[in-house]
Tab-separated table of C-alpha atoms in Angstrom:
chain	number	residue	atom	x	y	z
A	110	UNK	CA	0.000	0.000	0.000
A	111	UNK	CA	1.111	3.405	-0.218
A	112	UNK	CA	1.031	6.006	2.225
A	113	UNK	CA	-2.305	7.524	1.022
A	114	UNK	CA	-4.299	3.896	1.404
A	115	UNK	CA	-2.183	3.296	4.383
A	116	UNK	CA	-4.089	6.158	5.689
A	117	UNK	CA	-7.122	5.514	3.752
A	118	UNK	CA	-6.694	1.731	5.265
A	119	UNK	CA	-6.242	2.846	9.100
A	120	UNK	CA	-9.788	5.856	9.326
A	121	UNK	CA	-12.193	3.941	7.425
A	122	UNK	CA	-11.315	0.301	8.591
A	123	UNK	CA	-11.085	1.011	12.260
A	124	UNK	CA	-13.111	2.896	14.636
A	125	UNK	CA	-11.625	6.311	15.645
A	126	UNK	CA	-13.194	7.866	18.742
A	127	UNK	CA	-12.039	11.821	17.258
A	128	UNK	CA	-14.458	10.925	14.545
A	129	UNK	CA	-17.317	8.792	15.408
A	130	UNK	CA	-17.376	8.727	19.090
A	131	UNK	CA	-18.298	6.289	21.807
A	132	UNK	CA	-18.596	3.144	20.101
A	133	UNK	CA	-15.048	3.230	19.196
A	134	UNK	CA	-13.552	3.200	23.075
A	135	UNK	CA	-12.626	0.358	24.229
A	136	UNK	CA	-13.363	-0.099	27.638
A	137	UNK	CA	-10.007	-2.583	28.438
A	138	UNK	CA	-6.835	-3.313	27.692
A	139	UNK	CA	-7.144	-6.983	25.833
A	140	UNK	CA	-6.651	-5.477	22.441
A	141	UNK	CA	-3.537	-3.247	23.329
A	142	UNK	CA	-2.198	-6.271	25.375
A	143	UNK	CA	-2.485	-8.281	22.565
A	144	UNK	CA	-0.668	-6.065	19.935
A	145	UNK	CA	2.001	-5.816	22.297
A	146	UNK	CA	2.858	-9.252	22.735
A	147	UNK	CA	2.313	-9.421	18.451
A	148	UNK	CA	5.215	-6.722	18.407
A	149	UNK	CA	7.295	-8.317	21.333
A	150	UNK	CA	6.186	-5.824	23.810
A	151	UNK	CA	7.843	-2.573	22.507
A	152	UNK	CA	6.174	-0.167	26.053
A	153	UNK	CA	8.983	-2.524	28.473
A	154	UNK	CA	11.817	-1.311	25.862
A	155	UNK	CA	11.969	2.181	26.516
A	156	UNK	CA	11.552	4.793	29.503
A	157	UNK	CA	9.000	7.202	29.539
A	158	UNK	CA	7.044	10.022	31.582
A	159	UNK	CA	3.273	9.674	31.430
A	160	UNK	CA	0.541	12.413	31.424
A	161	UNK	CA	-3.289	12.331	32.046
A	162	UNK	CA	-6.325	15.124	33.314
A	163	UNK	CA	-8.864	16.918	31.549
A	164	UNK	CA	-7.182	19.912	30.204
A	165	UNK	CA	-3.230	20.998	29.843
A	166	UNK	CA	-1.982	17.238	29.026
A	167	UNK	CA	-0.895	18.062	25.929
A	168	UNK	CA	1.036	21.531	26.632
A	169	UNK	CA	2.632	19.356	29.423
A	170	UNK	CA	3.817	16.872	27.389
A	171	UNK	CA	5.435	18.747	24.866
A	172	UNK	CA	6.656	21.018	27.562
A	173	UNK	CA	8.855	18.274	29.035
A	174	UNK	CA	9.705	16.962	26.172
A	175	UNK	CA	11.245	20.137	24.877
A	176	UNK	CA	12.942	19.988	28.750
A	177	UNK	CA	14.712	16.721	27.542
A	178	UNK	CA	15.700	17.408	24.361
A	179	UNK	CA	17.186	20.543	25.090
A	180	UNK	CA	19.195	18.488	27.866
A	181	UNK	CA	20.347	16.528	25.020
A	182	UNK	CA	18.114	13.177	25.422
A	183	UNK	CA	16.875	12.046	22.359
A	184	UNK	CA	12.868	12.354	23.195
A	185	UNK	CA	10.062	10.265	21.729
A	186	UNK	CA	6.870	12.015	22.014
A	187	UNK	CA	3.515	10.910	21.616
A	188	UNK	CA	-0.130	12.927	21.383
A	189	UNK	CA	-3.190	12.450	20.248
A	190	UNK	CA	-5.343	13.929	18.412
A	191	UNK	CA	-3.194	15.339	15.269
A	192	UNK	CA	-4.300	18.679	13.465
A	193	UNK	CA	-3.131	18.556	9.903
A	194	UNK	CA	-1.149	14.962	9.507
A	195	UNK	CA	-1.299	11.739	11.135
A	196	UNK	CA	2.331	12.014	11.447
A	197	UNK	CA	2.235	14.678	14.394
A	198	UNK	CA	0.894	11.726	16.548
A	199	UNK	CA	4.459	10.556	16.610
A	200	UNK	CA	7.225	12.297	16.876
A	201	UNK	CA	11.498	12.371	17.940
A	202	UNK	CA	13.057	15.515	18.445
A	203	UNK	CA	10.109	17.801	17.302
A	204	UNK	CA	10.780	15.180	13.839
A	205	UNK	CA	7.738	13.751	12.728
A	206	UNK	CA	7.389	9.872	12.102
A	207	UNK	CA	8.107	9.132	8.400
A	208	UNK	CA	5.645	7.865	5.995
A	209	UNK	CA	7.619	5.010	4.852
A	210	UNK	CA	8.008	3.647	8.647
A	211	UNK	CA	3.636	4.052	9.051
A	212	UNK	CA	3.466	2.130	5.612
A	213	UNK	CA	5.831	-0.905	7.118
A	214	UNK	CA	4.554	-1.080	10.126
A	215	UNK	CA	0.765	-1.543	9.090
A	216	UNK	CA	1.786	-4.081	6.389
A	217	UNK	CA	3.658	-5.941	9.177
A	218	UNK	CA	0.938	-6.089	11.494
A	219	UNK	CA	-1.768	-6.520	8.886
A	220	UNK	CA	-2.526	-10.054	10.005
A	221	UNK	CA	-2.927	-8.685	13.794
A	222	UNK	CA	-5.171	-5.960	12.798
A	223	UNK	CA	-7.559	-8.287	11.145
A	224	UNK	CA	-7.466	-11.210	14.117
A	225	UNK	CA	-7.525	-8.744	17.229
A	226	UNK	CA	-9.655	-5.976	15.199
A	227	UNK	CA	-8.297	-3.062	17.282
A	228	UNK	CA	-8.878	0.578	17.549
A	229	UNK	CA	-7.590	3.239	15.581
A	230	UNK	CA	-6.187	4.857	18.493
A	231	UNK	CA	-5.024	0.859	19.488
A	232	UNK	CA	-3.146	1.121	16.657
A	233	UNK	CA	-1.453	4.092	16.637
A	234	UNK	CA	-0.086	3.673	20.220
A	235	UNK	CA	1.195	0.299	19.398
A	236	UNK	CA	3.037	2.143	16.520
A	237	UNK	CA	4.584	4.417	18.907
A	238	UNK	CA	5.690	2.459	20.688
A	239	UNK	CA	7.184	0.017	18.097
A	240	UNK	CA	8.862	3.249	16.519
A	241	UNK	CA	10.519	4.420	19.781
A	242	UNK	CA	12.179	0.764	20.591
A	243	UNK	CA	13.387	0.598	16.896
A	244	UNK	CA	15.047	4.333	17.284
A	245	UNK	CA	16.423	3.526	20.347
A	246	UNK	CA	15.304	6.575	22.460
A	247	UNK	CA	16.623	7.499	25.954
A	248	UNK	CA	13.169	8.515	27.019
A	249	UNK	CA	9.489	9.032	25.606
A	250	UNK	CA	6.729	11.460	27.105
A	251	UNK	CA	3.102	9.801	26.448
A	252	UNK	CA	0.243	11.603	26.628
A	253	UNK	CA	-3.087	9.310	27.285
A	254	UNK	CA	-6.224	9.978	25.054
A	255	UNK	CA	-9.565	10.025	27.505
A	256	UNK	CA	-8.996	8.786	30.397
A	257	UNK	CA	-6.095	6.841	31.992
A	258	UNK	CA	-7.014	3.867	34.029
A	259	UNK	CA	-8.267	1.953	30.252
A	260	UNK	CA	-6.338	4.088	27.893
A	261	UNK	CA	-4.433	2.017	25.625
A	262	UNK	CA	-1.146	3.959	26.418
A	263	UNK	CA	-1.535	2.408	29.747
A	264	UNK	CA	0.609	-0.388	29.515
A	265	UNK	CA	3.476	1.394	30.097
A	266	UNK	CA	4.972	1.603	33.662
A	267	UNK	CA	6.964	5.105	33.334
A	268	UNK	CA	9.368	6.634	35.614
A	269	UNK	CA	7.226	9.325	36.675
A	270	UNK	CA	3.592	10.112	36.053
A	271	UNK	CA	1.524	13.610	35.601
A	272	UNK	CA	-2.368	14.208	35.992
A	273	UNK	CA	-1.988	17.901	35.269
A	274	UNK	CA	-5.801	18.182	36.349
A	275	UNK	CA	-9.664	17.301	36.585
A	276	UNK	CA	-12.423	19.039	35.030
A	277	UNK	CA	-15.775	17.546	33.337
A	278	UNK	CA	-15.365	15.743	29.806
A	279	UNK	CA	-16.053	13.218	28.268
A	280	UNK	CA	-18.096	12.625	31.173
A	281	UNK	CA	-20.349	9.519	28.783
A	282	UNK	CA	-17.488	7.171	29.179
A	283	UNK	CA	-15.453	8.517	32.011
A	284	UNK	CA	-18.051	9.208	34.660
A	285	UNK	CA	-20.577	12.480	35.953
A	286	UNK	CA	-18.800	13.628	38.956
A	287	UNK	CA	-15.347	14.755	39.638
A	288	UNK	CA	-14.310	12.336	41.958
A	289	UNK	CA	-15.311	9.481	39.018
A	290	UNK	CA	-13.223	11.357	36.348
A	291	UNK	CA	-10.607	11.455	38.994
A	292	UNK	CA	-10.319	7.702	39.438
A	293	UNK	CA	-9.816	7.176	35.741
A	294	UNK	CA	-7.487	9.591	35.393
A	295	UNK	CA	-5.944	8.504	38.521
A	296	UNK	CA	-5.205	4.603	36.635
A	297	UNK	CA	-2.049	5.246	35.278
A	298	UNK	CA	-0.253	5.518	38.848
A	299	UNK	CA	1.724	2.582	38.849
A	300	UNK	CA	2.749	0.118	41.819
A	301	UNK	CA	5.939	2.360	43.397
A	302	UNK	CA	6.325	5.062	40.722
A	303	UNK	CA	5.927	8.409	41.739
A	304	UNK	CA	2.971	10.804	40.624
A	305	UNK	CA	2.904	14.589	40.224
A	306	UNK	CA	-0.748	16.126	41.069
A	307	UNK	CA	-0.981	19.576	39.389
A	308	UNK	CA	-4.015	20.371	40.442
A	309	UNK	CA	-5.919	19.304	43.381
A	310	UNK	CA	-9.710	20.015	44.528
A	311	UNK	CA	-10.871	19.009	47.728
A	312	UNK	CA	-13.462	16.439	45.282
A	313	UNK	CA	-10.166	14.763	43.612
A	314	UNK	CA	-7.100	15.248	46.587
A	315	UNK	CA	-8.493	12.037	48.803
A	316	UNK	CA	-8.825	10.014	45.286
A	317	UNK	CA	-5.098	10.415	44.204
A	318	UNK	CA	-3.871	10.580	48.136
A	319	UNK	CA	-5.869	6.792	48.359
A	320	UNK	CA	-5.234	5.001	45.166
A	321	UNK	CA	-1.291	6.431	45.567
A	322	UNK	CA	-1.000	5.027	48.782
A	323	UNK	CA	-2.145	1.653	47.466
A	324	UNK	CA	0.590	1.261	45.126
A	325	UNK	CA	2.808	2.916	47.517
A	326	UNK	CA	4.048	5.376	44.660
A	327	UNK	CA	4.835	9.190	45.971
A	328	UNK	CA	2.550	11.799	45.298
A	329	UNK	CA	3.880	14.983	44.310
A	330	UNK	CA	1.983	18.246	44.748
A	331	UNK	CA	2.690	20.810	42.021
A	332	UNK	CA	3.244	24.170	43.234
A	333	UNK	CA	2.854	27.478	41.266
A	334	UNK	CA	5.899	28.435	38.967
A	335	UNK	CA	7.498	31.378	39.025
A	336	UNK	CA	8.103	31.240	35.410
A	337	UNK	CA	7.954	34.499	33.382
A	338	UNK	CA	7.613	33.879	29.792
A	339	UNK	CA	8.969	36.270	27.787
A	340	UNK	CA	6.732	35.643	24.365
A	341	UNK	CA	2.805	35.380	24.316
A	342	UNK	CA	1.916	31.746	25.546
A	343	UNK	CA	-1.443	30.102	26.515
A	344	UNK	CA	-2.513	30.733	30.411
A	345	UNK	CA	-3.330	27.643	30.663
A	346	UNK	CA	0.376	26.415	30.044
A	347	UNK	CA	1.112	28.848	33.039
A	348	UNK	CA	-0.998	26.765	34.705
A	349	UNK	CA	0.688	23.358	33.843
A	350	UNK	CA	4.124	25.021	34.595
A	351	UNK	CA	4.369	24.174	38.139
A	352	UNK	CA	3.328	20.611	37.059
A	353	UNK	CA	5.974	20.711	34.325
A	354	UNK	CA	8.583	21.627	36.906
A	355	UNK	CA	7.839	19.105	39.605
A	356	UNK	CA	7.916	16.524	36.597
A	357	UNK	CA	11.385	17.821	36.044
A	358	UNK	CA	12.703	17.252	39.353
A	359	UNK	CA	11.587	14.420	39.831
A	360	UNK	CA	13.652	12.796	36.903
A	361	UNK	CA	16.474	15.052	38.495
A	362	UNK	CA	16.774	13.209	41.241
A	363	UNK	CA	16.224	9.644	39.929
A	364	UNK	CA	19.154	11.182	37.771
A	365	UNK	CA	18.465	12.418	34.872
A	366	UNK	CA	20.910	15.023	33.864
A	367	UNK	CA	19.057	18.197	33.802
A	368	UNK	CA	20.197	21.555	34.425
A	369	UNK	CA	17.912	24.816	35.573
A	370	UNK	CA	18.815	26.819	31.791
A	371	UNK	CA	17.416	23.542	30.350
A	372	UNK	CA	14.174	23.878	31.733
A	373	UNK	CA	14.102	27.633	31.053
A	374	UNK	CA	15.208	27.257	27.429
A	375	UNK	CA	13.198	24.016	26.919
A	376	UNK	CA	9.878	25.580	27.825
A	377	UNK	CA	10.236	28.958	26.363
A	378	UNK	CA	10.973	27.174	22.946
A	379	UNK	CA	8.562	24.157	22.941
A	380	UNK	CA	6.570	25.665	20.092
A	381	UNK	CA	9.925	24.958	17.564
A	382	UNK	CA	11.284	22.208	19.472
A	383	UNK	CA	7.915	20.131	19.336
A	384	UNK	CA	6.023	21.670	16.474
A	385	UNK	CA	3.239	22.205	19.138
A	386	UNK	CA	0.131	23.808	16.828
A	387	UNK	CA	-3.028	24.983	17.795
A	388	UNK	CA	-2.725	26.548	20.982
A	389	UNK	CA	-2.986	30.186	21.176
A	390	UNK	CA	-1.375	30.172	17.620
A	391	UNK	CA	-1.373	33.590	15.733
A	392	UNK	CA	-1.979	33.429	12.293
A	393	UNK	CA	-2.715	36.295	11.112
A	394	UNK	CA	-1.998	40.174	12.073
A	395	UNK	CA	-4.311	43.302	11.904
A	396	UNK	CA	-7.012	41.968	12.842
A	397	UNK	CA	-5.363	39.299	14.979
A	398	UNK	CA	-6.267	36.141	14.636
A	399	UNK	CA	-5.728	33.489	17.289
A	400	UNK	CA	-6.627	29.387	16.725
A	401	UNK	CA	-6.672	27.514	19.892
A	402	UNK	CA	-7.903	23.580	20.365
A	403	UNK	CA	-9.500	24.474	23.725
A	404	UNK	CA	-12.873	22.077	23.622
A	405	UNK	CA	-14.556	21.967	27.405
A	406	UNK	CA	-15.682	24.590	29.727
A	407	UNK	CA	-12.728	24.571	31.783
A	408	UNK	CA	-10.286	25.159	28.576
A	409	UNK	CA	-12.519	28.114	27.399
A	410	UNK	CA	-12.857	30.108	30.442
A	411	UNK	CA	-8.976	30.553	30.353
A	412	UNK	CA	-8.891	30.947	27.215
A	413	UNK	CA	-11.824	33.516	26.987
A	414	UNK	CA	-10.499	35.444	30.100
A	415	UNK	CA	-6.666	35.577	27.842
A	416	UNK	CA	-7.787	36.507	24.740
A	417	UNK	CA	-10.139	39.382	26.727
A	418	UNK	CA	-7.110	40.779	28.095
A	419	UNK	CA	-4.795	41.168	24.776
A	420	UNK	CA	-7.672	41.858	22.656
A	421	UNK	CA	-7.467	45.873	21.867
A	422	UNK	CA	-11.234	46.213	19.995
A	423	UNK	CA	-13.788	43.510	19.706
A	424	UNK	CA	-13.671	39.600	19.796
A	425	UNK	CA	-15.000	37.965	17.034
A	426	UNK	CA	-15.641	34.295	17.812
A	427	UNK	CA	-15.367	31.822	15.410
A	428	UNK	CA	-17.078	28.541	17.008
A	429	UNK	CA	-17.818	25.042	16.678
A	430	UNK	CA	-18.171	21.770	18.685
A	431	UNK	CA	-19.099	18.116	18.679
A	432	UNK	CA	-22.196	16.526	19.301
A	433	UNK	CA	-21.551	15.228	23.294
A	434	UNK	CA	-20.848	18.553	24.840
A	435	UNK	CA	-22.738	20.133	27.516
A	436	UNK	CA	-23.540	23.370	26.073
A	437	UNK	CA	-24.851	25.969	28.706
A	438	UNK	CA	-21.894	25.530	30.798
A	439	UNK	CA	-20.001	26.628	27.767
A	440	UNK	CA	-22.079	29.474	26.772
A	441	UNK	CA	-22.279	30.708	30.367
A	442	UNK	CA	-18.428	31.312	29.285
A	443	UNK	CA	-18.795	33.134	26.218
A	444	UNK	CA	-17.114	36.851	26.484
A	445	UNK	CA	-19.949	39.446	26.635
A	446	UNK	CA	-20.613	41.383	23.373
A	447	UNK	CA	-18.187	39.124	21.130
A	448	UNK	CA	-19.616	38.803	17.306
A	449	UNK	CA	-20.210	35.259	17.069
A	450	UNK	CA	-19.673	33.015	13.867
A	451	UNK	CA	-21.365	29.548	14.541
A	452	UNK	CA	-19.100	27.098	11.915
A	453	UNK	CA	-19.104	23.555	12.489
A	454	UNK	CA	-15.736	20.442	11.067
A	455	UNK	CA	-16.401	17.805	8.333
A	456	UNK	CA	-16.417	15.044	11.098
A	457	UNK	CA	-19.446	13.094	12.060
A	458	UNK	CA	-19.511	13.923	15.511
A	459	UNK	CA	-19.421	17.788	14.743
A	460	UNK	CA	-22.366	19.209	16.004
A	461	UNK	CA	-24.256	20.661	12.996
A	462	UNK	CA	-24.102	24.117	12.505
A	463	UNK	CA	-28.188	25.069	12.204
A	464	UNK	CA	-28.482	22.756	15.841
A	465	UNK	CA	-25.691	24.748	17.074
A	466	UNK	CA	-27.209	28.086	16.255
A	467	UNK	CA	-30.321	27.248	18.090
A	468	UNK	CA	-28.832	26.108	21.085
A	469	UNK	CA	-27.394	29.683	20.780
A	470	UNK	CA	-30.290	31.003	20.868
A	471	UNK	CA	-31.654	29.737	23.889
A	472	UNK	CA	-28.835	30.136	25.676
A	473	UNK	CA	-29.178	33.600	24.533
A	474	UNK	CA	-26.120	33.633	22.370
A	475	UNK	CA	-26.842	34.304	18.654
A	476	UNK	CA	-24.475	34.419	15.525
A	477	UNK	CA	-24.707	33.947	12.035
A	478	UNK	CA	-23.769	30.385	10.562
A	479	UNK	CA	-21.231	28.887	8.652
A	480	UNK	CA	-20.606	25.155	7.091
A	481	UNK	CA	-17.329	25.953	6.460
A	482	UNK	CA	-14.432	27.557	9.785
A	483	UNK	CA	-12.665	29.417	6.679
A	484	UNK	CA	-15.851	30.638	5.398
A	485	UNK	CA	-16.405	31.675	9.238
A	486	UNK	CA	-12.913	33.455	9.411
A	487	UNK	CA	-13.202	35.427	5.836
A	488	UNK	CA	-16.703	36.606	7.014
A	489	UNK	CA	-15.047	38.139	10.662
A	490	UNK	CA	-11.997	39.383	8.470
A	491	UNK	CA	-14.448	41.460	6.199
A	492	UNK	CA	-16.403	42.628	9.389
A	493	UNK	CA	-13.451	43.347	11.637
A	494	UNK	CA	-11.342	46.529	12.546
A	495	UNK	CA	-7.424	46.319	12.255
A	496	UNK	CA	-7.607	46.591	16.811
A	497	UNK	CA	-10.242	43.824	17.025
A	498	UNK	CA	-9.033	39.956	17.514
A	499	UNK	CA	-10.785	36.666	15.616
A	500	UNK	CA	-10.631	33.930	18.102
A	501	UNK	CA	-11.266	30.149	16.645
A	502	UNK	CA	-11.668	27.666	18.982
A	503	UNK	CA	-14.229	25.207	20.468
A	504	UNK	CA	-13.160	21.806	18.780
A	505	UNK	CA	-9.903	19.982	17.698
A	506	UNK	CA	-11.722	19.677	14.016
A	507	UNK	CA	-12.390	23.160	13.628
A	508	UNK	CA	-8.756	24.366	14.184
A	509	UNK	CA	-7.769	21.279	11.829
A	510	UNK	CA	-9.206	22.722	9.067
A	511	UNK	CA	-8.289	26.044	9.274
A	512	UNK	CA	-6.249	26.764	6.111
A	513	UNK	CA	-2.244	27.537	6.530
A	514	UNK	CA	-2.773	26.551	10.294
């Protein structure tokens, strides 16, 4: 196969979650087991940092890998969901995976994927896995996908784990209340492996407190950073800072060789170092407009309360979501007197635009609709003063397919 039906092969042959929802989780780990032991169990082959929670995983994860490469590890790197190419998933050094590696490895397992019938998301975390044994890599940071406690990334037992926090998502499969989401998240602590918390709530604190204390791992409570970042970055990577840190010295003292410049350095150039897209990234000038993946109500709010304080006219939102999403909670958030362009992805679990706008409505939020997020962001270009600020955001999908993102 070439690349193209690799591809082709791998979205319409296996269920992806980031396209058709629920009925492609799989609630255990007997597929993932079972393409390990296929590939000769690749995730006891290579050391690694893991990172769950609800919103900042995936700043976190390319923060500290941009910590470790900049210490001069070579850094696998694995996140989910991509923007533009499958081959962001997987990544060394900020270098994507190659085509020609994606096209052997699915011929290889070929005769796997058709006995165990896994995931798409199975898949591509077996792959990651596979890739970092075969390029020999001192260390890999994994990000999970929804929860932690049945992710498929869980197989790995890392030398230091990170729940950067707990907010409600994808609360159909991973539970209604915060203490639930917490115990998911709260899976990947491992039997004597230490876990940095950087967040706690008095709902979540006696969750990760108990279930560490069962595997006797340390927990590790993330204080605030003192970080000052010297170029525009997302609040919400503030936020994971303190996490990032704690991360940091941890590995430090198991040994890792890791000075304080690293960390600086690392962090403040994690956009070039990982080819981290899609949060708080400026495309465009006078007006200026901002795409960020932020998707739940936790997300926005920072998001909303950034962009409100750099904006130097009016916000023009650009939004769209999928179909699970509790919506008032999210329109509650909405910045007072922004123009509002309702747009909706080409995935089928995008919420349709025309159901989207009525929500609006009675939530009191109206805007003018659009099938199309470029459409959207032409229309708020034409309407906009140089001072004002287009904001697009509300779903992965929607930031995907904005053009020269």
């Amino acid at each position: 196969m070439t690349y193209d039906q690799t591809l082709e092969y791998l979205f319409t042959r296996l269920p992806m979650y980031q396209r058709v929802g629920k009925k492609a989780y799989k609630a255990d780990l007997v597929n993932t087991i079972k393409l390990m032991e296929y590939l000769d169990n690749p995730q006891d082959k290579f050391k690694s940092v893991h990172i769950a929670g609800t919103n900042g995983k995936g700043t976190s994860a390319h923060g500290i890998a941009a910590v470790l490469q900049t210490a001069g590890y070579k850094v696998g790197l694995y996140t989910s969901p991509h923007l533009k190419n499958f081959t962001e998933r997987i990544k060394i050094n900020g270098n994507e995976v190659s085509e020609a590696f994606i096209v052997d490895f699915v011929n290889r397992i070929k005769p796997a994927i058709e006995n165990i019938e896994p995931s798409f998301f199975e898949i591509t975390v077996a792959m990651a896995f596979d890739y970092f044994v075969q390029q020999n890599v001192d260390i890999a940071v994994i990000e999970t996908g929804l929860g932690g406690r049945l992710d498929s990334t869980n197989v790995i037992t890392p030398e230091v784990c990170l729940i950067t926090n707990i907010g409600y998502d994808h609360m159909d499969l991973l539970g209604d209340t915060l203490e639930k989401i917490a115990a998911e998240k709260a899976g990947i602590i491992k039997r004597h492996v230490p876990v940095v918390i950087g967040e706690t709530l008095p709902e979540t604190a006696p969750i990760f407190e108990q279930i560490a204390e069962n595997n006797e791992s340390i927990l590790i409570k993330a204080g605030i950073s003192n970080w000052k970042p010297k170029n525009l970055v997302p609040s919400y990577f503030l936020k994971n800072m303190g996490g990032i840190e704690s991360v940091i010295q941890e590995l430090i003292r198991q040994g890792w060789k890791i000075k304080p410049e690293h960390i600086i350095q690392g962090v403040e150039n994690s956009n070039e170092l990982t080819g981290l897209k899609g949060r708080l990234q400026v495309l465009d000038e006078e007006p200026l407009l901002i795409a960020d993946v932020s998707h739940n109500v936790d997300g926005l709010k920072l998001l909303f309360s950034q962009v409100e304080s750099i904006c130097q006219g009016r916000l023009h939102l650009v939004f769209g979501t999928v179909k699970e999403k509790e919506l008032s909670s999210i329109f509650s958030a909405f910045p007072k007197d922004a123009v509002v362009y309702w747009t909706q992805s080409h995935v089928p679990r995008a919420l349709e635009v025309e159901e989207l706008a009525i929500q609006g409505i009675i939530h009191q939020v109206e805007g003018e609709c659009f099938k199309d997020v470029n459409e959207a962001i032409q229309s708020a270009k034409e309407k906009a003063q140089p001072q004002d600020l287009i904001l697009v955001t509300g779903s992965t999908f929607v930031v995907a397919e904005v053009d020269n993102l």
